[in-house]
PDB file of N, CA and C in Angstrom:
ATOM      1  N   MET A   1      -5.536 -23.483  12.594  1.00  0.00           N
ATOM      2  CA  MET A   1      -4.592 -22.523  11.594  1.00  0.00           C
ATOM      3  C   MET A   1      -5.307 -21.102  11.705  1.00  0.00           C
ATOM      4  N   GLY A   2      -3.663 -20.728  12.844  1.00  0.00           N
ATOM      5  CA  GLY A   2      -3.964 -19.204  13.332  1.00  0.00           C
ATOM      6  C   GLY A   2      -3.608 -18.257  11.923  1.00  0.00           C
ATOM      7  N   THR A   3      -3.716 -17.169  11.823  1.00  0.00           N
ATOM      8  CA  THR A   3      -2.926 -16.457  11.164  1.00  0.00           C
ATOM      9  C   THR A   3      -2.189 -15.493  11.677  1.00  0.00           C
ATOM     10  N   THR A   4      -0.897 -15.247  11.781  1.00  0.00           N
ATOM     11  CA  THR A   4      -0.010 -14.641  11.785  1.00  0.00           C
ATOM     12  C   THR A   4       0.000 -13.258  11.419  1.00  0.00           C
ATOM     13  N   THR A   5      -0.052 -12.170  11.875  1.00  0.00           N
ATOM     14  CA  THR A   5       0.382 -10.888  11.265  1.00  0.00           C
ATOM     15  C   THR A   5       1.785 -10.658  11.149  1.00  0.00           C
ATOM     16  N   ALA A   6       1.775 -10.076   9.825  1.00  0.00           N
ATOM     17  CA  ALA A   6       3.344 -10.240   9.483  1.00  0.00           C
ATOM     18  C   ALA A   6       3.735  -8.385   9.568  1.00  0.00           C
ATOM     19  N   THR A   7       5.008  -8.151  10.044  1.00  0.00           N
ATOM     20  CA  THR A   7       5.443  -7.173   9.793  1.00  0.00           C
ATOM     21  C   THR A   7       6.008  -5.999   8.822  1.00  0.00           C
ATOM     22  N   VAL A   8       5.819  -5.517   7.769  1.00  0.00           N
ATOM     23  CA  VAL A   8       6.062  -5.348   6.018  1.00  0.00           C
ATOM     24  C   VAL A   8       6.448  -4.190   6.252  1.00  0.00           C
ATOM     25  N   THR A   9       7.370  -3.977   5.277  1.00  0.00           N
ATOM     26  CA  THR A   9       7.796  -2.482   4.461  1.00  0.00           C
ATOM     27  C   THR A   9       6.779  -1.815   3.675  1.00  0.00           C
ATOM     28  N   ILE A  10       6.842  -1.017   3.533  1.00  0.00           N
ATOM     29  CA  ILE A  10       5.639  -0.011   2.536  1.00  0.00           C
ATOM     30  C   ILE A  10       6.907   0.599   1.626  1.00  0.00           C
ATOM     31  N   ARG A  11       6.896   0.443   0.544  1.00  0.00           N
ATOM     32  CA  ARG A  11       8.174   1.675   0.101  1.00  0.00           C
ATOM     33  C   ARG A  11       7.335   2.848  -0.752  1.00  0.00           C
ATOM     34  N   ILE A  12       7.355   4.178  -0.297  1.00  0.00           N
ATOM     35  CA  ILE A  12       6.905   5.109  -0.957  1.00  0.00           C
ATOM     36  C   ILE A  12       7.347   5.652  -1.754  1.00  0.00           C
ATOM     37  N   PRO A  13       6.476   6.294  -2.607  1.00  0.00           N
ATOM     38  CA  PRO A  13       7.645   6.967  -3.765  1.00  0.00           C
ATOM     39  C   PRO A  13       7.713   8.387  -3.754  1.00  0.00           C
ATOM     40  N   THR A  14       8.428   9.210  -4.238  1.00  0.00           N
ATOM     41  CA  THR A  14       8.916  10.398  -3.950  1.00  0.00           C
ATOM     42  C   THR A  14       7.405  11.395  -4.212  1.00  0.00           C
ATOM     43  N   PRO A  15       6.725  11.560  -5.142  1.00  0.00           N
ATOM     44  CA  PRO A  15       5.641  11.717  -5.186  1.00  0.00           C
ATOM     45  C   PRO A  15       4.596  11.913  -3.716  1.00  0.00           C
ATOM     46  N   LEU A  16       4.417  11.091  -3.189  1.00  0.00           N
ATOM     47  CA  LEU A  16       3.866  11.156  -1.948  1.00  0.00           C
ATOM     48  C   LEU A  16       4.214  10.891  -0.710  1.00  0.00           C
ATOM     49  N   ARG A  17       5.554  10.909  -0.552  1.00  0.00           N
ATOM     50  CA  ARG A  17       6.483  11.088   0.109  1.00  0.00           C
ATOM     51  C   ARG A  17       6.255  12.804   1.456  1.00  0.00           C
ATOM     52  N   GLY A  18       5.701  13.358   0.877  1.00  0.00           N
ATOM     53  CA  GLY A  18       5.598  14.267   1.678  1.00  0.00           C
ATOM     54  C   GLY A  18       4.033  14.304   2.207  1.00  0.00           C
ATOM     55  N   PHE A  19       3.747  13.252   2.558  1.00  0.00           N
ATOM     56  CA  PHE A  19       2.344  12.759   2.982  1.00  0.00           C
ATOM     57  C   PHE A  19       3.165  11.735   4.046  1.00  0.00           C
ATOM     58  N   THR A  20       3.657  11.517   4.007  1.00  0.00           N
ATOM     59  CA  THR A  20       4.277  10.895   5.012  1.00  0.00           C
ATOM     60  C   THR A  20       5.624  11.307   5.708  1.00  0.00           C
ATOM     61  N   ASN A  21       5.814  12.542   6.151  1.00  0.00           N
ATOM     62  CA  ASN A  21       7.029  13.205   6.377  1.00  0.00           C
ATOM     63  C   ASN A  21       8.307  13.034   6.041  1.00  0.00           C
ATOM     64  N   ASN A  22       8.214  12.705   4.292  1.00  0.00           N
ATOM     65  CA  ASN A  22       9.453  12.315   3.717  1.00  0.00           C
ATOM     66  C   ASN A  22       9.896  10.937   3.908  1.00  0.00           C
ATOM     67  N   GLN A  23       9.183  10.454   4.321  1.00  0.00           N
ATOM     68  CA  GLN A  23      10.330   8.697   4.520  1.00  0.00           C
ATOM     69  C   GLN A  23      10.038   7.960   3.350  1.00  0.00           C
ATOM     70  N   ASP A  24      10.717   7.010   2.897  1.00  0.00           N
ATOM     71  CA  ASP A  24      10.904   6.337   1.612  1.00  0.00           C
ATOM     72  C   ASP A  24      10.086   5.363   2.050  1.00  0.00           C
ATOM     73  N   ALA A  25      10.317   4.517   3.157  1.00  0.00           N
ATOM     74  CA  ALA A  25       9.306   3.398   3.568  1.00  0.00           C
ATOM     75  C   ALA A  25       8.673   3.528   5.127  1.00  0.00           C
ATOM     76  N   VAL A  26       7.637   2.864   4.915  1.00  0.00           N
ATOM     77  CA  VAL A  26       7.530   2.418   6.264  1.00  0.00           C
ATOM     78  C   VAL A  26       7.275   1.256   6.871  1.00  0.00           C
ATOM     79  N   GLU A  27       6.970   1.238   7.816  1.00  0.00           N
ATOM     80  CA  GLU A  27       6.711  -0.592   8.666  1.00  0.00           C
ATOM     81  C   GLU A  27       5.315  -0.405   9.262  1.00  0.00           C
ATOM     82  N   VAL A  28       4.560  -1.643   8.553  1.00  0.00           N
ATOM     83  CA  VAL A  28       3.322  -1.836   9.067  1.00  0.00           C
ATOM     84  C   VAL A  28       2.863  -3.276   9.656  1.00  0.00           C
ATOM     85  N   SER A  29       2.065  -3.437   9.943  1.00  0.00           N
ATOM     86  CA  SER A  29       1.564  -5.204  10.241  1.00  0.00           C
ATOM     87  C   SER A  29       0.315  -5.196   9.857  1.00  0.00           C
ATOM     88  N   GLY A  30       0.091  -6.055   9.247  1.00  0.00           N
ATOM     89  CA  GLY A  30      -1.165  -7.057   8.533  1.00  0.00           C
ATOM     90  C   GLY A  30      -1.209  -8.043   8.238  1.00  0.00           C
ATOM     91  N   THR A  31      -2.137  -9.030   7.513  1.00  0.00           N
ATOM     92  CA  THR A  31      -2.017 -10.221   7.226  1.00  0.00           C
ATOM     93  C   THR A  31      -2.218 -10.262   5.640  1.00  0.00           C
ATOM     94  N   THR A  32      -2.457  -9.016   5.128  1.00  0.00           N
ATOM     95  CA  THR A  32      -3.221  -8.751   3.849  1.00  0.00           C
ATOM     96  C   THR A  32      -2.523  -7.816   3.617  1.00  0.00           C
ATOM     97  N   VAL A  33      -2.524  -7.592   2.267  1.00  0.00           N
ATOM     98  CA  VAL A  33      -2.134  -6.556   1.802  1.00  0.00           C
ATOM     99  C   VAL A  33      -3.438  -4.689   1.996  1.00  0.00           C
ATOM    100  N   GLY A  34      -4.622  -5.603   1.796  1.00  0.00           N
ATOM    101  CA  GLY A  34      -5.506  -4.921   1.775  1.00  0.00           C
ATOM    102  C   GLY A  34      -5.780  -3.663   3.549  1.00  0.00           C
ATOM    103  N   GLU A  35      -5.008  -5.012   4.902  1.00  0.00           N
ATOM    104  CA  GLU A  35      -4.208  -4.806   5.877  1.00  0.00           C
ATOM    105  C   GLU A  35      -3.373  -3.902   6.203  1.00  0.00           C
ATOM    106  N   ALA A  36      -2.086  -3.708   5.473  1.00  0.00           N
ATOM    107  CA  ALA A  36      -1.153  -3.553   5.615  1.00  0.00           C
ATOM    108  C   ALA A  36      -1.503  -1.595   4.980  1.00  0.00           C
ATOM    109  N   LEU A  37      -2.381  -1.652   4.439  1.00  0.00           N
ATOM    110  CA  LEU A  37      -2.776  -0.206   3.381  1.00  0.00           C
ATOM    111  C   LEU A  37      -3.378   0.505   4.335  1.00  0.00           C
ATOM    112  N   GLN A  38      -4.271   0.015   4.849  1.00  0.00           N
ATOM    113  CA  GLN A  38      -5.420   0.196   6.405  1.00  0.00           C
ATOM    114  C   GLN A  38      -4.595   1.295   7.426  1.00  0.00           C
ATOM    115  N   GLN A  39      -3.919   0.346   7.762  1.00  0.00           N
ATOM    116  CA  GLN A  39      -2.811   0.686   8.575  1.00  0.00           C
ATOM    117  C   GLN A  39      -1.968   1.995   8.152  1.00  0.00           C
ATOM    118  N   LEU A  40      -1.180   2.181   6.589  1.00  0.00           N
ATOM    119  CA  LEU A  40      -0.768   3.227   6.292  1.00  0.00           C
ATOM    120  C   LEU A  40      -1.204   4.423   6.564  1.00  0.00           C
ATOM    121  N   VAL A  41      -3.109   4.285   6.205  1.00  0.00           N
ATOM    122  CA  VAL A  41      -3.241   5.072   6.199  1.00  0.00           C
ATOM    123  C   VAL A  41      -3.660   5.613   7.142  1.00  0.00           C
ATOM    124  N   GLU A  42      -3.844   4.827   8.698  1.00  0.00           N
ATOM    125  CA  GLU A  42      -4.572   5.542   9.382  1.00  0.00           C
ATOM    126  C   GLU A  42      -3.404   6.109  10.581  1.00  0.00           C
ATOM    127  N   GLN A  43      -1.635   5.428   9.707  1.00  0.00           N
ATOM    128  CA  GLN A  43      -0.444   6.554  10.545  1.00  0.00           C
ATOM    129  C   GLN A  43      -0.858   7.610   9.600  1.00  0.00           C
ATOM    130  N   PHE A  44      -1.142   8.249   8.217  1.00  0.00           N
ATOM    131  CA  PHE A  44      -0.783   8.869   7.504  1.00  0.00           C
ATOM    132  C   PHE A  44      -1.805   9.536   6.782  1.00  0.00           C
ATOM    133  N   PRO A  45      -3.124   9.962   7.748  1.00  0.00           N
ATOM    134  CA  PRO A  45      -4.064  10.173   7.128  1.00  0.00           C
ATOM    135  C   PRO A  45      -4.493  11.132   5.731  1.00  0.00           C
ATOM    136  N   ARG A  46      -3.552  11.800   5.677  1.00  0.00           N
ATOM    137  CA  ARG A  46      -3.681  12.881   4.229  1.00  0.00           C
ATOM    138  C   ARG A  46      -3.191  12.059   3.074  1.00  0.00           C
ATOM    139  N   LEU A  47      -2.777  10.950   3.381  1.00  0.00           N
ATOM    140  CA  LEU A  47      -1.797  10.107   2.006  1.00  0.00           C
ATOM    141  C   LEU A  47      -3.375   9.321   1.533  1.00  0.00           C
ATOM    142  N   LYS A  48      -4.431   8.654   2.305  1.00  0.00           N
ATOM    143  CA  LYS A  48      -5.530   8.313   1.879  1.00  0.00           C
ATOM    144  C   LYS A  48      -5.950   8.498   0.728  1.00  0.00           C
ATOM    145  N   PRO A  49      -6.167   9.538   0.599  1.00  0.00           N
ATOM    146  CA  PRO A  49      -7.333  10.078  -1.011  1.00  0.00           C
ATOM    147  C   PRO A  49      -6.566   9.814  -2.023  1.00  0.00           C
ATOM    148  N   HIS A  50      -5.357  10.024  -2.012  1.00  0.00           N
ATOM    149  CA  HIS A  50      -4.248   9.539  -3.463  1.00  0.00           C
ATOM    150  C   HIS A  50      -4.173   7.923  -3.012  1.00  0.00           C
ATOM    151  N   LEU A  51      -4.610   7.432  -2.672  1.00  0.00           N
ATOM    152  CA  LEU A  51      -4.382   5.812  -2.409  1.00  0.00           C
ATOM    153  C   LEU A  51      -6.107   5.247  -2.812  1.00  0.00           C
ATOM    154  N   PHE A  52      -6.706   5.882  -1.959  1.00  0.00           N
ATOM    155  CA  PHE A  52      -8.547   5.269  -2.067  1.00  0.00           C
ATOM    156  C   PHE A  52      -9.689   6.379  -2.597  1.00  0.00           C
ATOM    157  N   ASN A  53     -10.622   6.232  -3.797  1.00  0.00           N
ATOM    158  CA  ASN A  53     -11.062   7.021  -3.950  1.00  0.00           C
ATOM    159  C   ASN A  53     -12.545   6.830  -3.020  1.00  0.00           C
ATOM    160  N   GLU A  54     -13.448   7.827  -3.193  1.00  0.00           N
ATOM    161  CA  GLU A  54     -14.685   7.550  -2.408  1.00  0.00           C
ATOM    162  C   GLU A  54     -15.032   6.990  -1.471  1.00  0.00           C
ATOM    163  N   GLU A  55     -14.912   6.055  -2.368  1.00  0.00           N
ATOM    164  CA  GLU A  55     -15.209   4.520  -1.789  1.00  0.00           C
ATOM    165  C   GLU A  55     -15.230   3.495  -1.351  1.00  0.00           C
ATOM    166  N   GLY A  56     -13.866   3.981  -1.028  1.00  0.00           N
ATOM    167  CA  GLY A  56     -12.846   3.513   0.200  1.00  0.00           C
ATOM    168  C   GLY A  56     -11.598   2.067  -0.834  1.00  0.00           C
ATOM    169  N   ARG A  57     -12.129   2.004  -2.047  1.00  0.00           N
ATOM    170  CA  ARG A  57     -11.594   1.541  -3.177  1.00  0.00           C
ATOM    171  C   ARG A  57     -10.128   1.995  -3.343  1.00  0.00           C
ATOM    172  N   LEU A  58      -9.016   1.144  -3.518  1.00  0.00           N
ATOM    173  CA  LEU A  58      -7.322   1.720  -4.356  1.00  0.00           C
ATOM    174  C   LEU A  58      -8.174   2.231  -5.705  1.00  0.00           C
ATOM    175  N   ARG A  59      -7.701   3.933  -5.974  1.00  0.00           N
ATOM    176  CA  ARG A  59      -7.287   3.825  -6.990  1.00  0.00           C
ATOM    177  C   ARG A  59      -6.887   3.116  -8.311  1.00  0.00           C
ATOM    178  N   SER A  60      -7.670   3.173  -9.686  1.00  0.00           N
ATOM    179  CA  SER A  60      -7.171   2.621 -10.072  1.00  0.00           C
ATOM    180  C   SER A  60      -5.890   3.013 -11.263  1.00  0.00           C
ATOM    181  N   PHE A  61      -5.568   3.919 -10.848  1.00  0.00           N
ATOM    182  CA  PHE A  61      -3.976   4.387 -11.102  1.00  0.00           C
ATOM    183  C   PHE A  61      -3.017   4.225 -10.220  1.00  0.00           C
ATOM    184  N   VAL A  62      -3.451   3.521  -9.574  1.00  0.00           N
ATOM    185  CA  VAL A  62      -2.292   3.279  -7.735  1.00  0.00           C
ATOM    186  C   VAL A  62      -2.056   1.793  -7.896  1.00  0.00           C
ATOM    187  N   ASN A  63      -0.595   1.667  -8.593  1.00  0.00           N
ATOM    188  CA  ASN A  63      -0.586  -0.139  -8.496  1.00  0.00           C
ATOM    189  C   ASN A  63       0.446  -0.737  -7.097  1.00  0.00           C
ATOM    190  N   ILE A  64       0.174  -1.283  -6.831  1.00  0.00           N
ATOM    191  CA  ILE A  64       0.637  -1.786  -5.750  1.00  0.00           C
ATOM    192  C   ILE A  64       1.174  -3.175  -6.037  1.00  0.00           C
ATOM    193  N   TYR A  65       2.598  -3.208  -5.524  1.00  0.00           N
ATOM    194  CA  TYR A  65       2.980  -4.719  -5.940  1.00  0.00           C
ATOM    195  C   TYR A  65       3.901  -5.404  -4.100  1.00  0.00           C
ATOM    196  N   VAL A  66       3.719  -6.217  -4.076  1.00  0.00           N
ATOM    197  CA  VAL A  66       4.705  -7.356  -3.183  1.00  0.00           C
ATOM    198  C   VAL A  66       5.630  -7.641  -3.768  1.00  0.00           C
ATOM    199  N   GLY A  67       6.571  -7.499  -3.510  1.00  0.00           N
ATOM    200  CA  GLY A  67       7.381  -7.915  -3.790  1.00  0.00           C
ATOM    201  C   GLY A  67       7.839  -7.743  -5.762  1.00  0.00           C
ATOM    202  N   ASP A  68       7.871  -8.123  -6.715  1.00  0.00           N
ATOM    203  CA  ASP A  68       7.548  -7.818  -8.119  1.00  0.00           C
ATOM    204  C   ASP A  68       6.740  -8.098  -8.372  1.00  0.00           C
ATOM    205  N   GLU A  69       5.725  -9.022  -7.576  1.00  0.00           N
ATOM    206  CA  GLU A  69       4.167  -9.097  -8.644  1.00  0.00           C
ATOM    207  C   GLU A  69       3.230  -7.891  -8.167  1.00  0.00           C
ATOM    208  N   ASP A  70       2.261  -7.484  -8.846  1.00  0.00           N
ATOM    209  CA  ASP A  70       1.641  -6.464  -9.501  1.00  0.00           C
ATOM    210  C   ASP A  70       0.502  -7.414  -8.579  1.00  0.00           C
ATOM    211  N   ILE A  71      -0.445  -6.648  -7.242  1.00  0.00           N
ATOM    212  CA  ILE A  71      -1.562  -7.356  -6.508  1.00  0.00           C
ATOM    213  C   ILE A  71      -3.204  -7.961  -7.500  1.00  0.00           C
ATOM    214  N   ARG A  72      -2.683  -6.817  -9.074  1.00  0.00           N
ATOM    215  CA  ARG A  72      -3.250  -7.357  -9.675  1.00  0.00           C
ATOM    216  C   ARG A  72      -4.022  -8.595 -10.417  1.00  0.00           C
ATOM    217  N   TYR A  73      -2.562  -9.131 -10.283  1.00  0.00           N
ATOM    218  CA  TYR A  73      -2.769 -10.472 -10.501  1.00  0.00           C
ATOM    219  C   TYR A  73      -2.416 -11.068  -9.844  1.00  0.00           C
ATOM    220  N   LEU A  74      -2.852 -11.202  -8.319  1.00  0.00           N
ATOM    221  CA  LEU A  74      -2.442 -12.358  -8.183  1.00  0.00           C
ATOM    222  C   LEU A  74      -3.881 -11.730  -6.654  1.00  0.00           C
ATOM    223  N   GLN A  75      -4.268 -11.852  -5.394  1.00  0.00           N
ATOM    224  CA  GLN A  75      -5.721 -11.622  -4.956  1.00  0.00           C
ATOM    225  C   GLN A  75      -5.885 -10.622  -4.143  1.00  0.00           C
ATOM    226  N   ARG A  76      -5.419  -9.489  -5.273  1.00  0.00           N
ATOM    227  CA  ARG A  76      -5.777  -7.852  -4.918  1.00  0.00           C
ATOM    228  C   ARG A  76      -5.383  -7.779  -3.590  1.00  0.00           C
ATOM    229  N   GLU A  77      -6.467  -6.483  -2.734  1.00  0.00           N
ATOM    230  CA  GLU A  77      -6.097  -6.206  -1.430  1.00  0.00           C
ATOM    231  C   GLU A  77      -5.941  -7.431  -0.573  1.00  0.00           C
ATOM    232  N   ALA A  78      -6.668  -8.775  -1.007  1.00  0.00           N
ATOM    233  CA  ALA A  78      -6.720  -9.836   0.001  1.00  0.00           C
ATOM    234  C   ALA A  78      -5.093 -10.508  -0.279  1.00  0.00           C
ATOM    235  N   THR A  79      -4.793 -10.366  -1.179  1.00  0.00           N
ATOM    236  CA  THR A  79      -3.401 -10.543  -1.444  1.00  0.00           C
ATOM    237  C   THR A  79      -2.477 -10.726   0.316  1.00  0.00           C
ATOM    238  N   PRO A  80      -2.130 -12.313   0.620  1.00  0.00           N
ATOM    239  CA  PRO A  80      -1.846 -12.428   2.090  1.00  0.00           C
ATOM    240  C   PRO A  80      -0.287 -12.138   2.203  1.00  0.00           C
ATOM    241  N   LEU A  81      -0.106 -11.626   2.997  1.00  0.00           N
ATOM    242  CA  LEU A  81       1.492 -11.345   3.760  1.00  0.00           C
ATOM    243  C   LEU A  81       1.992 -12.182   4.205  1.00  0.00           C
ATOM    244  N   GLN A  82       3.488 -12.103   3.922  1.00  0.00           N
ATOM    245  CA  GLN A  82       4.769 -13.225   4.627  1.00  0.00           C
ATOM    246  C   GLN A  82       5.691 -12.035   5.548  1.00  0.00           C
ATOM    247  N   PRO A  83       5.901 -12.373   7.141  1.00  0.00           N
ATOM    248  CA  PRO A  83       6.755 -11.304   7.444  1.00  0.00           C
ATOM    249  C   PRO A  83       7.932 -11.090   6.703  1.00  0.00           C
ATOM    250  N   GLY A  84       7.754  -9.628   6.879  1.00  0.00           N
ATOM    251  CA  GLY A  84       8.941  -9.411   5.888  1.00  0.00           C
ATOM    252  C   GLY A  84       8.950  -9.163   4.860  1.00  0.00           C
ATOM    253  N   ALA A  85       7.940  -9.761   4.130  1.00  0.00           N
ATOM    254  CA  ALA A  85       7.544  -8.993   2.911  1.00  0.00           C
ATOM    255  C   ALA A  85       7.114  -7.875   2.034  1.00  0.00           C
ATOM    256  N   GLU A  86       7.795  -7.246   1.363  1.00  0.00           N
ATOM    257  CA  GLU A  86       8.074  -5.502   1.123  1.00  0.00           C
ATOM    258  C   GLU A  86       6.693  -5.232  -0.222  1.00  0.00           C
ATOM    259  N   LEU A  87       5.996  -3.995   0.549  1.00  0.00           N
ATOM    260  CA  LEU A  87       4.913  -3.638  -0.705  1.00  0.00           C
ATOM    261  C   LEU A  87       5.624  -2.231  -1.677  1.00  0.00           C
ATOM    262  N   SER A  88       5.319  -2.280  -2.815  1.00  0.00           N
ATOM    263  CA  SER A  88       5.847  -0.748  -3.208  1.00  0.00           C
ATOM    264  C   SER A  88       4.454   0.418  -3.745  1.00  0.00           C
ATOM    265  N   ILE A  89       4.399   0.845  -3.315  1.00  0.00           N
ATOM    266  CA  ILE A  89       3.268   1.837  -5.027  1.00  0.00           C
ATOM    267  C   ILE A  89       3.480   2.362  -5.570  1.00  0.00           C
ATOM    268  N   VAL A  90       3.620   2.405  -6.403  1.00  0.00           N
ATOM    269  CA  VAL A  90       3.894   2.925  -7.941  1.00  0.00           C
ATOM    270  C   VAL A  90       2.956   3.224  -8.690  1.00  0.00           C
ATOM    271  N   PRO A  91       2.802   5.022  -8.920  1.00  0.00           N
ATOM    272  CA  PRO A  91       1.547   5.810  -9.352  1.00  0.00           C
ATOM    273  C   PRO A  91       1.780   5.357 -10.599  1.00  0.00           C
ATOM    274  N   SER A  92       0.761   5.264 -11.573  1.00  0.00           N
ATOM    275  CA  SER A  92       0.921   5.387 -13.043  1.00  0.00           C
ATOM    276  C   SER A  92       1.448   6.754 -13.353  1.00  0.00           C
ATOM    277  N   VAL A  93       2.544   6.789 -14.465  1.00  0.00           N
ATOM    278  CA  VAL A  93       3.162   7.884 -14.804  1.00  0.00           C
ATOM    279  C   VAL A  93       2.295   8.997 -15.081  1.00  0.00           C
ATOM    280  N   ALA A  94       1.105   8.693 -16.228  1.00  0.00           N
ATOM    281  CA  ALA A  94       0.291   9.573 -17.334  1.00  0.00           C
ATOM    282  C   ALA A  94      -1.406   9.402 -16.460  1.00  0.00           C
ATOM    283  N   GLY A  95      -2.679   9.635 -15.840  1.00  0.00           N
ATOM    284  CA  GLY A  95      -3.297   9.827 -15.943  1.00  0.00           C
ATOM    285  C   GLY A  95      -3.821  10.672 -14.134  1.00  0.00           C
ATOM    286  N   GLY A  96      -4.702  10.328 -13.414  1.00  0.00           N
ATOM    287  CA  GLY A  96      -4.898  10.776 -12.419  1.00  0.00           C
ATOM    288  C   GLY A  96      -4.461  11.511 -11.877  1.00  0.00           C
ATOM    289  N   ARG A  97      -4.169  11.642 -10.377  1.00  0.00           N
ATOM    290  CA  ARG A  97      -4.017  12.873  -9.834  1.00  0.00           C
ATOM    291  C   ARG A  97      -3.372  12.079  -8.529  1.00  0.00           C
ATOM    292  N   LEU A  98      -1.770  13.401  -8.231  1.00  0.00           N
ATOM    293  CA  LEU A  98      -0.898  12.964  -6.910  1.00  0.00           C
ATOM    294  C   LEU A  98      -0.869  13.994  -6.150  1.00  0.00           C
TER     295      LEU A  98
END
């Protein structure tokens, strides 16, 4: 049983587009949400501190969805991805910093 790397789209919210050359969506590949997010911050290093804390953990005020499902209720960053999946980054309205 081999693991296939999926090409997925990550939707970038308006407050973070300044860190992605104003792109509203970025295509990356990965077998899990964590791999996809790692590829995103490798492409756009200035985005990393807005998504991850100093320990490399996803910031508590950053919500990641695969389709309509919050990864906190799935397998968090270990959530597997299917080809063509769409991830959305949704920063909390209150709290945290962008």
